[in-house]
């Protein structure tokens, strides 16, 4: 009896010392099993985890990417739950280690990390492909001419349903847009956006100032050809006047199709 008590006490002391001194190893999937001498098991868990993480990162924003990210989380939970079950004294039930591992890892690492990823690399889709959007890019500053913006879907009684998509800023509020003989000027100078795509029909002349809380952008998608003379001129030149609150962020990469992946300058 005394021997058993001494042995159990020593086991509890080792578990406590190992948890206190090496608790950070729980954050590394497969490492607790490796340190316990179960190297094959540790390598399997480690392989599952990093394989799922890498493929999930490659497929970020897709259904497959989300499923593999969930698989990586489950592998991490399995590693932590196994270590908790092996080292705890007295022992836990079958579900307690899994529940504590899932809650702990989710609150400490995965949920905050996912929120950051969805803010800085928000996956946005159009019929032509997928893009990554930084939703915080314009929280402290407004878009500038030449920059790319992502426009949210907007529907109103006075305009047709415009889809989400990328647009490039041509002029901002307060700037004067003028055109003559098929050419366009912003505050009397050539626009920073390539003017070849902004040419207007010959003998067309006009001038107006971009209103407050609005942007003049060039973008793809259907545009209304009904309304004032300004709307008709802008429509024919692939230009649109949009409110600034339509802008939800700055696209910085094209993610899909995979063979067309690139950074957006």
Coordinates of N, CA, C and O in Angstrom, one line a residue, residues 18-198:
X18 N 6.2 17.9 -15.6 CA 6.3 18.0 -17.0 C 5.3 19.0 -17.6 O 5.6 19.7 -18.5
X19 N 4.1 19.1 -17.0 CA 3.1 20.1 -17.5 C 3.6 21.5 -17.2 O 3.4 22.4 -18.0
X20 N 4.2 21.7 -16.1 CA 4.6 23.0 -15.7 C 5.8 23.5 -16.5 O 6.0 24.6 -16.9
X21 N 6.8 22.5 -16.7 CA 8.0 22.9 -17.4 C 8.0 22.9 -18.9 O 8.7 23.5 -19.6
X22 N 7.1 22.0 -19.4 CA 7.1 21.8 -20.9 C 5.7 21.9 -21.5 O 5.4 21.3 -22.5
X23 N 4.8 22.7 -20.9 CA 3.5 22.9 -21.4 C 3.4 23.4 -22.8 O 2.5 23.2 -23.5
X24 N 4.4 24.2 -23.2 CA 4.4 24.8 -24.5 C 4.5 23.8 -25.6 O 4.2 24.0 -26.7
X25 N 5.0 22.5 -25.2 CA 5.1 21.5 -26.2 C 3.7 21.0 -26.7 O 3.5 20.4 -27.8
X26 N 2.7 21.3 -25.9 CA 1.3 21.0 -26.3 C 0.9 21.8 -27.6 O 0.0 21.3 -28.3
X27 N 1.6 22.9 -27.9 CA 1.2 23.7 -29.0 C 1.8 23.1 -30.3 O 1.5 23.6 -31.4
X28 N 2.6 22.1 -30.2 CA 3.2 21.5 -31.4 C 2.6 20.1 -31.6 O 2.9 19.2 -30.8
X29 N 1.8 19.9 -32.6 CA 1.1 18.6 -32.8 C 2.1 17.5 -33.0 O 3.1 17.7 -33.8
X30 N 2.0 16.4 -32.3 CA 2.9 15.2 -32.5 C 4.1 15.3 -31.6 O 4.6 14.2 -31.3
X31 N 4.5 16.4 -31.1 CA 5.7 16.5 -30.2 C 5.5 15.9 -28.9 O 6.4 15.2 -28.4
X32 N 4.3 16.0 -28.2 CA 4.1 15.3 -26.9 C 4.3 13.8 -27.1 O 4.9 13.2 -26.2
X33 N 3.8 13.2 -28.2 CA 3.9 11.8 -28.4 C 5.3 11.4 -28.6 O 5.8 10.4 -28.2
X34 N 6.0 12.3 -29.4 CA 7.5 12.0 -29.7 C 8.3 12.0 -28.4 O 9.1 11.1 -28.1
X35 N 8.0 13.0 -27.5 CA 8.8 13.1 -26.2 C 8.4 11.9 -25.3 O 9.2 11.6 -24.4
X36 N 7.3 11.4 -25.5 CA 6.9 10.3 -24.6 C 7.4 8.9 -25.1 O 7.2 7.9 -24.5
X37 N 8.1 8.9 -26.2 CA 8.7 7.7 -26.8 C 7.9 7.1 -27.9 O 8.3 6.2 -28.5
X38 N 6.7 7.6 -28.2 CA 5.8 7.1 -29.2 C 6.1 7.9 -30.5 O 5.3 8.7 -31.0
X39 N 7.2 7.6 -31.1 CA 7.7 8.4 -32.2 C 6.9 8.2 -33.5 O 6.7 9.1 -34.2
X40 N 6.5 7.0 -33.7 CA 5.8 6.7 -35.0 C 4.4 7.5 -34.9 O 4.0 8.1 -35.9
X41 N 3.8 7.4 -33.7 CA 2.5 8.1 -33.6 C 2.7 9.6 -33.7 O 1.8 10.3 -34.3
X42 N 3.7 10.1 -33.1 CA 4.0 11.5 -33.2 C 4.2 12.0 -34.6 O 3.7 13.0 -35.0
X43 N 5.0 11.2 -35.4 CA 5.2 11.6 -36.8 C 4.0 11.5 -37.6 O 3.8 12.4 -38.5
X44 N 3.1 10.6 -37.3 CA 1.8 10.5 -38.1 C 1.0 11.7 -37.8 O 0.5 12.3 -38.8
X45 N 0.8 12.1 -36.5 CA 0.0 13.3 -36.2 C 0.7 14.5 -36.8 O 0.0 15.4 -37.4
X46 N 2.0 14.6 -36.7 CA 2.7 15.8 -37.2 C 2.5 15.9 -38.8 O 2.3 17.0 -39.3
X47 N 2.6 14.7 -39.4 CA 2.4 14.7 -40.9 C 1.0 15.1 -41.3 O 0.8 15.9 -42.2
X48 N 0.0 14.5 -40.6 CA -1.3 14.9 -40.9 C -1.6 16.4 -40.8 O -2.2 17.0 -41.6
X49 N -1.1 16.9 -39.7 CA -1.3 18.3 -39.3 C -0.7 19.2 -40.4 O -1.4 20.1 -41.0
X50 N 0.6 19.1 -40.6 CA 1.2 20.1 -41.5 C 0.8 19.9 -43.0 O 0.7 20.8 -43.7
X51 N 0.5 18.7 -43.4 CA 0.0 18.4 -44.7 C -1.4 19.2 -44.9 O -1.6 19.8 -45.9
X52 N -2.3 19.0 -43.9 CA -3.6 19.7 -44.0 C -3.4 21.2 -43.9 O -4.1 21.9 -44.7
X53 N -2.5 21.7 -43.1 CA -2.3 23.2 -43.0 C -1.8 23.7 -44.3 O -2.3 24.8 -44.8
X54 N -0.8 23.1 -44.9 CA -0.2 23.6 -46.2 C -1.2 23.6 -47.3 O -1.3 24.6 -48.1
X55 N -2.0 22.5 -47.5 CA -3.0 22.4 -48.5 C -4.1 23.4 -48.2 O -4.6 24.0 -49.2
X56 N -4.5 23.6 -47.0 CA -5.5 24.5 -46.6 C -5.1 25.9 -46.9 O -5.9 26.7 -47.4
X57 N -3.9 26.3 -46.7 CA -3.4 27.6 -47.0 C -3.3 27.8 -48.5 O -3.7 28.9 -49.0
X58 N -3.0 26.8 -49.3 CA -3.0 26.9 -50.7 C -4.4 27.0 -51.3 O -4.6 27.7 -52.3
X59 N -5.3 26.4 -50.6 CA -6.7 26.5 -51.1 C -7.6 27.4 -50.2 O -8.8 27.2 -50.1
X60 N -6.9 28.4 -49.6 CA -7.7 29.4 -48.8 C -8.8 30.0 -49.5 O -8.7 30.5 -50.6
X61 N -10.0 30.0 -48.9 CA -11.2 30.6 -49.5 C -12.1 29.6 -50.2 O -13.2 30.0 -50.5
X62 N -11.6 28.4 -50.4 CA -12.4 27.4 -51.0 C -13.0 26.4 -50.0 O -12.6 26.4 -48.9
X63 N -14.0 25.6 -50.4 CA -14.6 24.6 -49.6 C -13.5 23.6 -49.1 O -13.5 23.1 -48.0
X64 N -12.7 23.2 -50.1 CA -11.7 22.2 -49.8 C -10.7 22.8 -48.7 O -10.3 22.1 -47.8
X65 N -10.3 24.0 -48.9 CA -9.4 24.6 -47.9 C -10.0 24.7 -46.5 O -9.4 24.4 -45.5
X66 N -11.3 25.0 -46.4 CA -12.0 25.0 -45.1 C -12.1 23.6 -44.5 O -11.8 23.5 -43.3
X67 N -12.3 22.6 -45.3 CA -12.4 21.2 -44.8 C -11.0 20.8 -44.3 O -10.9 20.2 -43.2
X68 N -9.9 21.1 -45.0 CA -8.6 20.7 -44.6 C -8.2 21.5 -43.4 O -7.4 21.0 -42.5
X69 N -8.6 22.7 -43.2 CA -8.3 23.5 -42.0 C -8.9 22.9 -40.8 O -8.4 22.8 -39.7
X70 N -10.2 22.4 -41.0 CA -10.9 21.7 -39.9 C -10.1 20.4 -39.6 O -10.1 20.0 -38.4
X71 N -9.6 19.7 -40.6 CA -8.9 18.4 -40.4 C -7.6 18.7 -39.6 O -7.2 17.9 -38.7
X72 N -6.9 19.8 -39.9 CA -5.7 20.2 -39.1 C -6.1 20.5 -37.7 O -5.3 20.1 -36.8
X73 N -7.2 21.2 -37.5 CA -7.6 21.5 -36.1 C -7.9 20.2 -35.3 O -7.5 20.1 -34.1
X74 N -8.6 19.2 -35.9 CA -8.9 18.0 -35.3 C -7.6 17.2 -35.0 O -7.5 16.6 -33.9
X75 N -6.6 17.2 -35.9 CA -5.3 16.5 -35.6 C -4.6 17.2 -34.4 O -4.0 16.5 -33.5
X76 N -4.7 18.5 -34.3 CA -4.1 19.2 -33.2 C -4.8 18.9 -31.9 O -4.1 18.7 -30.9
X77 N -6.1 18.9 -31.9 CA -6.9 18.5 -30.8 C -6.6 17.1 -30.3 O -6.5 16.8 -29.1
X78 N -6.4 16.2 -31.3 CA -6.1 14.8 -30.9 C -4.7 14.7 -30.2 O -4.6 14.0 -29.2
X79 N -3.7 15.5 -30.7 CA -2.4 15.5 -30.0 C -2.5 16.0 -28.6 O -2.0 15.4 -27.6
X80 N -3.2 17.1 -28.4 CA -3.3 17.7 -27.1 C -4.2 16.8 -26.1 O -3.8 16.6 -25.0
X81 N -5.3 16.3 -26.6 CA -6.2 15.5 -25.8 C -5.4 14.2 -25.4 O -5.6 13.8 -24.2
X82 N -4.6 13.6 -26.2 CA -3.9 12.4 -25.9 C -2.9 12.7 -24.8 O -2.7 12.0 -23.8
X83 N -2.2 13.9 -24.9 CA -1.2 14.2 -23.8 C -1.9 14.5 -22.5 O -1.4 14.1 -21.4
X84 N -3.0 15.2 -22.5 CA -3.8 15.5 -21.3 C -4.2 14.2 -20.7 O -4.1 14.0 -19.4
X85 N -4.7 13.3 -21.5 CA -5.2 12.0 -20.9 C -4.1 11.2 -20.3 O -4.3 10.5 -19.3
X86 N -2.9 11.2 -21.0 CA -1.8 10.4 -20.5 C -1.2 10.9 -19.2 O -0.7 10.2 -18.4
X87 N -1.2 12.3 -19.1 CA -0.4 12.8 -18.0 C -1.3 13.2 -16.8 O -0.8 13.5 -15.7
X88 N -2.6 13.3 -17.0 CA -3.5 13.7 -15.9 C -3.6 12.7 -14.8 O -3.7 11.5 -15.1
X89 N -3.6 13.1 -13.6 CA -3.9 12.3 -12.4 C -4.7 13.0 -11.4 O -4.2 14.1 -11.0
X90 N -5.8 12.6 -11.0 CA -6.5 11.4 -11.5 C -7.0 11.6 -13.0 O -7.1 12.7 -13.5
X91 N -7.3 10.5 -13.6 CA -7.7 10.6 -15.0 C -9.0 11.2 -15.3 O -9.9 11.3 -14.5
X92 N -9.1 11.7 -16.6 CA -10.4 12.4 -17.0 C -11.2 11.3 -17.7 O -10.8 10.2 -18.0
X93 N -12.5 11.7 -18.0 CA -13.3 10.8 -18.8 C -12.9 10.9 -20.3 O -11.9 11.5 -20.7
X94 N -13.6 10.2 -21.1 CA -13.2 10.0 -22.6 C -13.3 11.3 -23.3 O -12.6 11.6 -24.3
X95 N -14.4 12.2 -23.0 CA -14.7 13.4 -23.7 C -14.0 14.6 -23.1 O -13.9 15.6 -23.8
X96 N -13.7 14.6 -21.9 CA -13.2 15.8 -21.2 C -11.9 16.3 -21.9 O -11.7 17.5 -22.1
X97 N -10.9 15.4 -22.2 CA -9.7 15.9 -22.8 C -9.9 16.6 -24.2 O -9.3 17.6 -24.5
X98 N -10.8 15.9 -25.0 CA -11.2 16.5 -26.3 C -11.8 17.9 -26.2 O -11.5 18.8 -26.9
X99 N -12.8 18.0 -25.2 CA -13.5 19.2 -25.0 C -12.5 20.3 -24.6 O -12.5 21.5 -25.1
X100 N -11.7 20.0 -23.6 CA -10.7 21.1 -23.1 C -9.7 21.4 -24.2 O -9.3 22.6 -24.3
X101 N -9.3 20.5 -25.0 CA -8.3 20.7 -26.1 C -8.9 21.6 -27.1 O -8.3 22.6 -27.6
X102 N -10.2 21.3 -27.5 CA -10.9 22.1 -28.6 C -11.1 23.5 -28.1 O -10.9 24.5 -28.9
X103 N -11.6 23.7 -26.9 CA -11.9 25.0 -26.4 C -10.6 25.8 -26.2 O -10.5 27.0 -26.6
X104 N -9.6 25.2 -25.6 CA -8.4 25.9 -25.4 C -7.7 26.3 -26.7 O -7.3 27.5 -26.8
X105 N -7.5 25.4 -27.6 CA -6.9 25.7 -28.9 C -7.7 26.8 -29.7 O -7.2 27.7 -30.3
X106 N -9.0 26.6 -29.6 CA -9.9 27.5 -30.4 C -9.8 28.9 -29.9 O -9.6 29.9 -30.6
X107 N -9.9 29.1 -28.6 CA -9.9 30.4 -28.0 C -8.6 31.1 -28.0 O -8.5 32.3 -28.3
X108 N -7.5 30.3 -27.8 CA -6.2 30.9 -27.7 C -5.6 31.1 -29.1 O -4.9 32.2 -29.3
X109 N -5.8 30.2 -30.0 CA -5.1 30.3 -31.3 C -5.9 30.4 -32.5 O -5.8 31.3 -33.3
X110 N -6.8 29.4 -32.7 CA -7.5 29.3 -34.0 C -8.5 30.4 -34.3 O -8.5 30.9 -35.4
X111 N -9.4 30.7 -33.3 CA -10.4 31.7 -33.6 C -9.7 33.1 -33.8 O -10.1 33.8 -34.8
X112 N -8.8 33.6 -33.0 CA -8.1 34.9 -33.3 C -7.4 34.8 -34.6 O -7.4 35.8 -35.4
X113 N -6.7 33.7 -34.9 CA -6.0 33.6 -36.2 C -6.9 33.7 -37.4 O -6.6 34.3 -38.4
X114 N -8.0 33.0 -37.2 CA -9.0 33.0 -38.3 C -9.6 34.4 -38.6 O -9.8 34.8 -39.7
X115 N -9.9 35.1 -37.5 CA -10.4 36.4 -37.6 C -9.4 37.4 -38.3 O -9.8 38.2 -39.1
X116 N -8.1 37.2 -37.9 CA -7.1 38.1 -38.6 C -7.0 37.7 -40.1 O -6.9 38.6 -40.9
X117 N -7.0 36.4 -40.4 CA -6.9 36.0 -41.8 C -8.1 36.5 -42.6 O -8.0 36.9 -43.7
X118 N -9.3 36.4 -42.0 CA -10.5 36.9 -42.7 C -10.6 38.4 -42.9 O -11.3 38.9 -43.7
X119 N -9.8 39.1 -42.1 CA -9.7 40.6 -42.2 C -8.7 41.0 -43.2 O -8.9 41.9 -44.1
X120 N -7.5 40.4 -43.2 CA -6.4 40.8 -44.0 C -6.4 40.0 -45.4 O -5.8 40.5 -46.3
X121 N -7.0 38.9 -45.4 CA -7.0 38.1 -46.7 C -8.4 37.5 -46.9 O -8.6 36.3 -47.0
X122 N -9.4 38.4 -46.9 CA -10.8 38.0 -47.0 C -11.0 37.4 -48.4 O -10.7 38.1 -49.4
X123 N -11.5 36.2 -48.5 CA -11.7 35.6 -49.8 C -13.0 36.1 -50.5 O -14.1 35.9 -49.9
X124 N -12.8 36.8 -51.6 CA -14.0 37.4 -52.3 C -14.0 36.7 -53.7 O -13.0 36.4 -54.3
X125 N -15.2 36.5 -54.2 CA -15.4 35.7 -55.4 C -16.3 36.5 -56.4 O -17.2 37.3 -56.0
X126 N -15.9 36.3 -57.7 CA -16.8 36.8 -58.8 C -16.9 35.6 -59.7 O -16.3 34.5 -59.5
X127 N -17.7 35.8 -60.8 CA -17.9 34.7 -61.7 C -16.6 34.4 -62.5 O -16.4 33.4 -63.1
X128 N -15.6 35.3 -62.4 CA -14.4 35.2 -63.1 C -13.3 34.5 -62.3 O -12.2 34.1 -62.8
X129 N -13.5 34.5 -60.9 CA -12.4 33.9 -60.1 C -12.5 34.4 -58.7 O -13.4 35.1 -58.3
X130 N -11.4 34.1 -57.9 CA -11.4 34.5 -56.5 C -10.3 35.5 -56.2 O -9.2 35.5 -56.9
X131 N -10.5 36.3 -55.2 CA -9.5 37.4 -54.9 C -9.3 37.4 -53.4 O -10.2 37.0 -52.6
X132 N -8.2 37.9 -52.9 CA -8.0 38.2 -51.5 C -8.0 39.7 -51.2 O -7.3 40.4 -51.9
X133 N -8.8 40.1 -50.2 CA -9.1 41.5 -50.0 C -8.7 41.8 -48.6 O -9.0 41.1 -47.6
X134 N -7.9 42.9 -48.5 CA -7.6 43.5 -47.2 C -8.7 44.4 -46.7 O -8.8 45.5 -47.3
X135 N -9.5 44.0 -45.8 CA -10.7 44.8 -45.4 C -10.3 46.0 -44.5 O -11.2 46.8 -44.2
X136 N -9.1 46.1 -44.1 CA -8.7 47.2 -43.2 C -7.9 48.2 -43.9 O -7.4 49.1 -43.3
X137 N -7.7 48.0 -45.2 CA -6.8 48.9 -46.0 C -7.2 50.4 -45.9 O -6.4 51.3 -45.9
X138 N -8.5 50.6 -45.9 CA -9.0 52.0 -46.0 C -9.8 52.4 -44.7 O -10.6 53.3 -44.8
X139 N -9.4 51.8 -43.6 CA -10.0 52.3 -42.3 C -9.4 53.6 -41.9 O -10.1 54.4 -41.3
X140 N -8.1 53.8 -42.1 CA -7.5 55.0 -41.7 C -7.2 56.0 -42.8 O -6.9 57.2 -42.5
X141 N -7.4 55.6 -44.0 CA -7.2 56.5 -45.2 C -8.1 56.1 -46.3 O -8.5 55.0 -46.4
X142 N -8.4 57.1 -47.1 CA -9.3 56.9 -48.2 C -8.5 56.4 -49.4 O -7.3 56.6 -49.5
X143 N -9.2 55.7 -50.4 CA -8.5 55.2 -51.6 C -7.9 56.4 -52.3 O -8.5 57.5 -52.4
X144 N -6.8 56.2 -53.0 CA -6.1 57.2 -53.8 C -6.2 56.8 -55.3 O -6.3 55.6 -55.6
X145 N -6.0 57.8 -56.2 CA -6.1 57.5 -57.6 C -5.0 56.4 -57.9 O -3.8 56.5 -57.5
X146 N -5.4 55.5 -58.7 CA -4.5 54.4 -59.2 C -4.6 53.2 -58.3 O -4.1 52.1 -58.8
X147 N -5.2 53.2 -57.2 CA -5.3 52.1 -56.3 C -6.5 51.2 -56.7 O -7.5 51.7 -57.2
X148 N -6.4 49.9 -56.4 CA -7.5 49.0 -56.6 C -8.4 49.0 -55.4 O -7.9 49.0 -54.3
X149 N -9.7 48.8 -55.6 CA -10.7 48.7 -54.5 C -11.6 47.6 -54.8 O -11.7 47.1 -56.0
X150 N -12.2 47.0 -53.8 CA -13.2 46.0 -54.0 C -14.6 46.6 -53.6 O -14.8 47.1 -52.5
X151 N -15.5 46.5 -54.6 CA -16.8 47.1 -54.4 C -17.8 46.0 -54.0 O -17.9 44.9 -54.6
X152 N -18.6 46.3 -53.0 CA -19.6 45.4 -52.5 C -20.8 45.4 -53.4 O -21.0 46.4 -54.2
X153 N -21.6 44.4 -53.4 CA -22.9 44.4 -54.2 C -23.9 45.4 -53.7 O -24.1 45.5 -52.5
X154 N -24.4 46.2 -54.6 CA -25.4 47.2 -54.2 C -26.5 47.2 -55.2 O -26.4 47.0 -56.4
X155 N -27.7 47.3 -54.6 CA -28.9 47.4 -55.4 C -29.8 48.5 -54.9 O -30.0 48.7 -53.7
X156 N -30.3 49.3 -55.8 CA -31.2 50.4 -55.4 C -32.2 50.6 -56.5 O -32.1 50.1 -57.6
X157 N -33.2 51.4 -56.2 CA -34.3 51.6 -57.2 C -33.8 52.4 -58.4 O -34.4 52.4 -59.4
X158 N -32.8 53.2 -58.2 CA -32.3 54.2 -59.2 C -31.2 53.6 -60.1 O -30.8 54.2 -61.0
X159 N -30.7 52.4 -59.7 CA -29.6 51.9 -60.5 C -29.8 50.4 -60.6 O -30.5 49.7 -59.8
X160 N -29.2 49.8 -61.6 CA -29.3 48.4 -61.8 C -28.5 47.6 -60.8 O -27.6 48.2 -60.1
X161 N -28.7 46.3 -60.7 CA -28.0 45.5 -59.7 C -26.6 45.3 -60.2 O -26.3 44.8 -61.3
X162 N -25.6 45.9 -59.4 CA -24.2 45.8 -59.9 C -23.5 44.7 -59.0 O -23.7 44.6 -57.8
X163 N -22.8 43.8 -59.7 CA -22.2 42.7 -58.9 C -20.9 43.2 -58.2 O -20.4 44.3 -58.4
X164 N -20.5 42.3 -57.2 CA -19.3 42.6 -56.5 C -18.1 42.5 -57.5 O -18.2 41.8 -58.5
X165 N -17.0 43.2 -57.2 CA -15.9 43.1 -58.1 C -14.8 44.2 -57.9 O -15.0 45.1 -57.0
X166 N -13.8 44.0 -58.6 CA -12.6 45.0 -58.5 C -12.9 46.2 -59.4 O -13.6 46.2 -60.4
X167 N -12.3 47.3 -58.9 CA -12.3 48.5 -59.7 C -11.1 49.3 -59.3 O -10.4 49.1 -58.3
X168 N -10.7 50.2 -60.2 CA -9.5 51.0 -60.0 C -9.9 52.5 -60.0 O -10.6 52.9 -60.8
X169 N -9.3 53.1 -59.0 CA -9.7 54.5 -58.7 C -9.1 55.4 -59.8 O -7.9 55.4 -60.0
X170 N -9.9 56.2 -60.4 CA -9.4 57.2 -61.4 C -9.3 58.6 -60.8 O -8.4 59.3 -61.0
X171 N -10.3 59.0 -60.0 CA -10.4 60.3 -59.3 C -11.1 60.2 -58.0 O -12.0 59.3 -57.9
X172 N -10.8 61.1 -57.1 CA -11.4 61.1 -55.8 C -12.2 62.4 -55.6 O -12.2 63.3 -56.5
X173 N -12.9 62.5 -54.5 CA -13.8 63.6 -54.2 C -13.0 64.9 -54.3 O -11.9 65.0 -53.8
X174 N -13.6 65.9 -55.0 CA -12.9 67.2 -55.1 C -12.1 67.4 -56.4 O -11.8 68.5 -56.8
X175 N -11.7 66.3 -57.0 CA -10.9 66.4 -58.3 C -11.9 66.7 -59.4 O -13.0 66.2 -59.5
X176 N -11.3 67.5 -60.4 CA -12.1 67.9 -61.6 C -11.8 67.0 -62.7 O -10.6 66.8 -63.1
X177 N -12.8 66.4 -63.3 CA -12.6 65.5 -64.4 C -13.1 66.2 -65.7 O -14.2 66.8 -65.7
X178 N -12.2 66.2 -66.7 CA -12.6 66.9 -68.0 C -12.1 66.1 -69.1 O -11.2 65.3 -69.0
X179 N -12.8 66.2 -70.2 CA -12.4 65.4 -71.4 C -12.7 66.2 -72.7 O -13.6 67.1 -72.7
X180 N -11.9 66.0 -73.6 CA -12.1 66.7 -74.9 C -11.4 65.9 -76.0 O -10.2 65.4 -75.8
X181 N -12.0 65.8 -77.2 CA -11.4 65.1 -78.3 C -11.0 63.7 -77.9 O -10.0 63.2 -78.4
X182 N -11.8 63.1 -77.1 CA -11.6 61.7 -76.8 C -10.6 61.4 -75.7 O -10.3 60.3 -75.4
X183 N -10.0 62.5 -75.1 CA -9.0 62.3 -74.1 C -9.6 62.8 -72.7 O -10.5 63.6 -72.7
X184 N -9.1 62.3 -71.6 CA -9.6 62.6 -70.3 C -8.4 63.1 -69.5 O -7.3 62.7 -69.6
X185 N -8.8 64.1 -68.6 CA -7.8 64.7 -67.7 C -8.4 64.8 -66.3 O -9.6 65.0 -66.2
X186 N -7.5 64.7 -65.3 CA -7.9 64.8 -63.9 C -7.1 66.0 -63.4 O -5.9 65.9 -63.3
X187 N -7.9 67.0 -63.0 CA -7.3 68.3 -62.5 C -6.3 68.8 -63.5 O -5.2 69.3 -63.2
X188 N -6.6 68.7 -64.8 CA -5.8 69.2 -65.9 C -4.6 68.3 -66.3 O -3.8 68.7 -67.1
X189 N -4.5 67.1 -65.6 CA -3.3 66.3 -65.9 C -3.8 64.9 -66.4 O -5.0 64.5 -66.1
X190 N -3.0 64.1 -67.0 CA -3.3 62.8 -67.4 C -3.6 61.9 -66.2 O -2.9 62.0 -65.2
X191 N -4.6 61.0 -66.2 CA -4.8 60.2 -65.1 C -3.7 59.2 -64.8 O -3.0 58.8 -65.8
X192 N -3.6 58.7 -63.6 CA -2.6 57.7 -63.3 C -2.9 56.4 -63.8 O -2.1 55.5 -64.1
X193 N -4.2 56.1 -64.1 CA -4.7 54.9 -64.7 C -4.4 55.0 -66.2 O -4.5 56.1 -66.8
X194 N -4.1 53.9 -66.8 CA -3.8 53.9 -68.3 C -5.0 54.5 -69.0 O -6.1 54.0 -69.0
X195 N -4.7 55.6 -69.7 CA -5.8 56.3 -70.4 C -6.3 55.6 -71.6 O -7.4 56.0 -72.2
X196 N -5.7 54.6 -72.1 CA -6.2 53.9 -73.3 C -7.5 53.3 -73.1 O -8.4 53.3 -74.0
X197 N -7.8 52.8 -71.9 CA -9.1 52.2 -71.6 C -10.1 53.3 -71.2 O -11.3 52.9 -71.0
X198 N -9.7 54.6 -71.2 CA -10.7 55.6 -70.8 C -11.0 56.6 -71.9 O -11.6 57.6 -71.7

